[in-house]
XYZ file of C-alpha atoms in Angstrom:
361
model
C -14.280 2.187 13.512
C -13.064 3.972 10.394
C -12.633 2.401 6.999
C -11.613 3.766 3.596
C -13.742 2.804 0.602
C -11.807 3.134 -2.647
C -13.663 3.409 -5.960
C -12.671 4.235 -9.506
C -14.266 7.200 -11.274
C -14.234 8.731 -14.730
C -14.041 12.559 -14.772
C -15.493 14.629 -17.596
C -13.372 17.170 -19.482
C -14.105 20.027 -17.060
C -13.352 17.850 -14.026
C -10.113 16.580 -15.618
C -8.900 20.151 -16.077
C -9.913 21.061 -12.532
C -8.167 18.011 -11.061
C -5.020 18.751 -13.086
C -4.966 22.242 -11.509
C -5.596 20.807 -8.032
C -2.816 18.243 -8.380
C -0.361 20.805 -9.760
C -1.088 23.522 -7.186
C -1.003 21.076 -4.277
C 2.279 19.615 -5.536
C 3.767 23.122 -5.851
C 2.804 24.092 -2.278
C 4.179 20.806 -0.920
C 7.523 21.178 -2.748
C 7.839 24.878 -1.940
C 7.208 24.290 1.781
C 9.534 21.304 1.873
C 12.326 23.353 0.255
C 11.710 26.181 2.743
C 11.995 23.763 5.658
C 15.078 22.027 4.255
C 16.893 25.316 3.516
C 16.132 26.598 7.026
C 17.611 23.460 8.547
C 20.848 23.670 6.536
C 21.238 27.412 7.193
C 20.729 27.526 10.954
C 19.825 23.975 12.016
C 16.311 25.033 13.032
C 12.913 23.527 12.315
C 9.925 25.418 10.944
C 6.651 25.313 12.861
C 3.444 24.314 11.102
C 1.822 27.677 11.931
C 4.636 29.526 10.116
C 4.017 27.541 6.942
C 0.270 28.243 7.085
C 0.970 31.991 7.339
C 3.274 31.693 4.283
C 0.280 30.680 2.155
C -0.974 34.289 1.952
C 2.202 35.848 0.429
C 2.658 32.683 -1.673
C -0.769 33.151 -3.279
C -0.011 36.826 -3.861
C 3.252 35.957 -5.608
C 1.740 33.153 -7.685
C -1.709 34.352 -8.789
C -2.688 30.985 -10.317
C -2.834 29.451 -6.833
C -6.066 31.422 -6.264
C -7.837 29.442 -8.991
C -8.344 26.452 -6.681
C -9.693 25.926 -3.169
C -7.221 26.806 -0.406
C -8.439 23.794 1.620
C -6.129 21.475 -0.306
C -3.097 23.634 0.580
C -3.891 23.540 4.295
C -4.401 19.780 4.139
C -1.134 19.310 2.222
C 0.731 21.193 4.975
C -0.946 19.032 7.645
C 0.106 15.894 5.771
C 3.653 17.241 5.491
C 3.729 17.958 9.223
C 2.639 14.361 9.874
C 5.357 13.121 7.499
C 8.001 15.052 9.450
C 6.613 13.721 12.725
C 7.031 10.165 11.424
C 10.563 11.036 10.300
C 11.549 12.500 13.680
C 10.155 9.443 15.470
C 12.106 7.190 13.043
C 9.012 5.563 11.551
C 9.703 6.851 8.042
C 12.367 8.404 5.825
C 12.775 12.126 5.166
C 9.792 13.515 3.160
C 10.385 13.581 -0.592
C 9.665 16.180 -3.247
C 6.699 15.282 -5.449
C 7.107 14.785 -9.193
C 4.532 15.567 -11.862
C 5.433 12.255 -13.514
C 4.503 10.152 -10.463
C 1.232 9.341 -8.748
C -0.845 12.461 -8.050
C -3.141 12.830 -5.045
C -5.003 15.420 -2.980
C -6.915 15.058 0.274
C -10.119 17.021 0.817
C -11.995 17.697 4.046
C -15.742 18.405 4.285
C -15.213 22.063 3.380
C -14.107 21.059 -0.124
C -16.610 18.334 -1.066
C -20.261 17.355 -0.655
C -21.836 13.917 -0.441
C -25.542 14.055 -1.240
C -28.010 11.337 -2.272
C -25.235 8.880 -3.102
C -23.381 11.421 -5.244
C -20.013 13.053 -4.572
C -19.324 16.679 -5.570
C -15.967 18.448 -5.251
C -15.464 22.204 -4.861
C -15.738 24.319 -8.039
C -17.443 21.511 -9.985
C -21.212 21.444 -10.565
C -21.305 17.848 -11.804
C -20.941 14.818 -9.475
C -18.019 12.474 -9.985
C -18.904 9.533 -12.233
C -18.033 6.851 -9.673
C -18.431 3.125 -10.438
C -19.799 2.101 -7.064
C -19.065 -1.439 -5.855
C -20.266 -0.924 -2.269
C -22.765 1.351 -0.578
C -21.140 3.722 1.913
C -22.163 3.057 5.544
C -22.012 6.762 6.422
C -21.130 10.173 5.031
C -17.372 10.483 4.346
C -15.359 12.620 6.771
C -12.599 13.150 4.195
C -11.762 11.958 0.692
C -8.517 11.374 -1.189
C -8.554 11.751 -4.971
C -5.656 10.160 -6.822
C -4.444 9.584 -10.354
C -1.961 6.771 -10.942
C 0.765 6.598 -13.578
C -1.559 4.663 -15.875
C -3.949 7.648 -15.953
C -6.685 6.041 -13.835
C -8.632 8.127 -11.315
C -9.614 6.828 -7.872
C -11.398 8.301 -4.876
C -10.900 6.923 -1.368
C -13.620 7.886 1.120
C -13.025 7.626 4.876
C -16.235 6.553 6.644
C -17.377 5.456 10.063
C -18.630 1.879 10.100
C -19.687 -0.658 12.696
C -17.776 -3.908 12.443
C -19.767 -7.102 12.901
C -17.752 -9.936 14.504
C -18.122 -13.289 12.761
C -19.422 -16.387 14.512
C -16.778 -17.993 16.736
C -15.244 -21.159 15.284
C -12.987 -23.755 16.857
C -10.698 -23.892 13.813
C -7.141 -22.548 14.063
C -4.328 -22.547 11.537
C -0.583 -22.016 11.374
C 0.945 -20.802 8.109
C 4.525 -20.732 6.880
C 5.232 -18.145 4.153
C 7.368 -19.187 1.214
C 8.382 -18.501 -2.375
C 7.668 -21.780 -4.185
C 4.300 -21.731 -2.419
C 2.881 -18.456 -1.113
C 2.049 -20.162 2.180
C 1.733 -23.669 3.602
C -0.714 -24.584 6.371
C -0.119 -26.963 9.265
C -2.647 -29.369 7.696
C -0.421 -29.742 4.620
C -2.326 -27.452 2.231
C 0.054 -25.660 -0.136
C -1.175 -22.461 -1.801
C 0.566 -21.717 -5.074
C 2.551 -18.522 -5.603
C 1.261 -16.947 -8.881
C 4.527 -15.008 -9.477
C 2.766 -12.162 -11.282
C 5.974 -10.236 -12.050
C 7.637 -13.258 -13.650
C 4.538 -13.898 -15.743
C 4.784 -10.493 -17.416
C 8.523 -9.765 -17.150
C 9.315 -10.466 -20.833
C 6.568 -8.146 -22.052
C 7.588 -5.537 -19.473
C 11.245 -5.724 -20.551
C 10.208 -5.297 -24.196
C 8.071 -2.226 -23.459
C 10.810 -0.676 -21.324
C 13.339 -1.145 -24.151
C 10.936 0.564 -26.544
C 10.448 3.395 -24.043
C 14.202 3.965 -23.743
C 14.426 4.508 -27.523
C 11.808 7.264 -27.639
C 12.874 10.915 -27.674
C 12.315 12.663 -24.361
C 9.399 15.054 -24.441
C 7.822 13.470 -27.532
C 4.226 12.233 -27.784
C 5.437 8.757 -28.730
C 7.442 8.554 -25.517
C 4.369 9.547 -23.487
C 2.291 6.871 -25.248
C 4.911 4.233 -24.512
C 5.212 5.417 -20.905
C 1.476 4.897 -20.556
C 1.811 1.321 -21.868
C 4.541 0.539 -19.331
C 2.479 2.106 -16.534
C -0.637 0.119 -17.504
C 1.297 -3.153 -17.407
C 2.748 -2.292 -13.986
C -0.801 -1.500 -12.805
C -2.058 -4.824 -14.162
C 0.644 -6.713 -12.239
C -0.078 -4.802 -9.017
C -3.855 -5.290 -9.343
C -3.488 -9.029 -10.009
C -1.254 -9.426 -6.977
C -3.556 -7.395 -4.720
C -6.655 -9.275 -5.875
C -5.034 -12.651 -5.118
C -3.877 -11.553 -1.650
C -7.323 -10.194 -0.762
C -9.003 -13.474 -1.717
C -6.531 -15.621 0.245
C -6.515 -13.422 3.358
C -10.316 -13.264 3.388
C -10.599 -17.067 3.171
C -8.148 -17.559 6.050
C -10.024 -15.091 8.267
C -13.445 -16.512 7.368
C -12.422 -20.111 8.131
C -10.274 -19.715 11.266
C -10.633 -18.130 14.690
C -6.860 -17.879 15.170
C -4.229 -17.494 12.422
C -0.603 -18.045 13.528
C 2.145 -16.442 11.421
C 5.822 -15.480 11.662
C 6.726 -11.818 12.226
C 9.111 -11.506 9.270
C 11.448 -8.540 8.718
C 10.699 -8.261 4.993
C 12.791 -5.087 4.516
C 15.881 -6.899 5.769
C 15.172 -9.998 3.670
C 14.903 -7.916 0.476
C 18.582 -7.031 0.878
C 19.344 -10.515 -0.463
C 19.954 -9.598 -4.118
C 19.240 -13.119 -5.379
C 15.805 -13.300 -3.774
C 14.784 -9.627 -3.570
C 12.567 -9.599 -6.684
C 10.818 -12.841 -5.717
C 10.207 -11.706 -2.119
C 8.841 -8.359 -3.308
C 6.559 -10.131 -5.785
C 5.208 -12.437 -3.053
C 4.277 -9.358 -0.935
C 4.452 -11.082 2.449
C 4.234 -7.750 4.291
C 1.033 -6.737 2.502
C -0.439 -10.201 3.084
C 0.153 -9.983 6.856
C -1.220 -6.412 6.906
C -4.433 -7.565 5.264
C -4.764 -10.450 7.706
C -4.390 -8.091 10.679
C -7.030 -5.515 9.771
C -9.507 -8.121 8.507
C -9.044 -10.088 11.734
C -9.753 -6.937 13.758
C -12.974 -6.303 11.820
C -14.138 -9.925 12.104
C -13.251 -10.493 15.762
C -10.509 -12.976 14.875
C -6.986 -13.233 16.319
C -3.581 -13.030 14.611
C -0.854 -14.698 16.687
C 2.626 -13.606 15.597
C 5.621 -15.842 16.324
C 9.088 -14.336 16.795
C 11.079 -14.411 13.554
C 14.062 -15.995 15.325
C 12.068 -19.036 16.422
C 13.605 -22.085 14.601
C 10.339 -23.231 13.032
C 11.966 -25.083 10.122
C 14.828 -26.638 12.099
C 12.730 -27.890 15.032
C 11.051 -31.308 14.980
C 7.359 -30.834 15.825
C 7.207 -34.329 17.353
C 10.100 -34.497 19.825
C 11.463 -30.932 19.821
C 14.932 -31.715 18.433
C 16.540 -28.596 16.853
C 19.097 -28.683 14.024
C 22.030 -26.289 14.380
C 21.751 -25.247 10.717
C 19.746 -26.208 7.660
C 20.356 -25.010 4.087
C 17.440 -23.611 2.080
C 17.699 -26.386 -0.531
C 16.768 -29.034 2.077
C 13.009 -29.384 1.641
C 12.578 -32.573 3.723
C 14.574 -34.170 6.546
C 14.482 -37.016 9.048
C 14.725 -36.251 12.749
C 17.793 -38.069 14.215
C 16.051 -38.371 17.601
C 12.602 -39.827 16.782
C 13.226 -40.836 13.117
C 10.175 -38.878 11.934
C 10.327 -37.897 8.259
C 9.374 -34.211 8.008
C 8.413 -31.902 5.172
C 10.295 -28.673 5.917
C 7.391 -26.278 5.233
C 4.592 -28.298 6.838
C 6.790 -28.917 9.876
C 7.448 -25.155 10.150
C 3.714 -24.385 9.909
C 2.937 -26.918 12.672
C 5.604 -25.389 14.934
C 4.301 -21.881 14.242
C 0.781 -22.963 15.166
C 1.959 -24.652 18.396
C 3.976 -21.637 19.576
C 1.367 -19.123 18.411
C -1.451 -20.809 20.316
C 0.777 -21.238 23.387
C 1.371 -17.477 23.399
C -2.373 -16.815 23.665
C -2.830 -18.852 26.838
């Protein structure tokens, strides 16, 4: 199996200059090729083949001499990534590819021709010094490709794609059903309620203050760039806190249970609710389910998804009675058939577990 190992690194002055050139040249080739493809479509309705764009690199480097200062491997890889982006667009898995901005996240992908991994050190083309990586894990094998990125907060990361052998965990008899929520991030069928940290709400006043200060700075000034960095660092802190919490919770669920039953929610559709959009995005249900799926695959566990239209909250887990409708503010109800008093969320988790396990038989 393949796995990406992401680590932070701290480039020296020479490496920072080199990476700035790599990011800028790669971004230029991407935008230039995307414009060429878009113009061709609007002029004659045709599509440009990948081979045509690769041949364009030669006259492009002759026209813009500064493109020769960096390795041409990154240009070829950028065109391959763009071709994959168009393939996803044509097959309706993604939106139309976007132009890249120098103010956004910067990234380049390098194949083995443009980097070397030797004795636990990583070297990139045209740099004699290894990257100063703060290793948290030892790589299981030599990377087949690496992606170097710089986020808006000015932090550098390298993601290394390696082959690794997954080791299934010992089989356990424990199973769990979870119901995702906003007041609590999720509730288990046993009644355990895991709190939702609400990271965005925790920092929203400070974020609003910094954004107001940013709006007052003159565009192009050094003070505006300093303030932009402060806003970016706070956004990064929120994202890192959220990701760290989700990783811990998903790992615990996978470690403790052989089968995890969840609802297959359409998060993109739910975010259209303007009153709840910010809270749903902050909870990151989609990312949580994604983490559960790949960790379950590595550990030999099973994720059982229940159809989103299954009435988990409105169905009594004791007798099967189903309410026609139930408002969101009703957090507990009594079944009119069997007179069982039910907690809405725990009842939903129990129903999800029952249906999820039934689907595995």
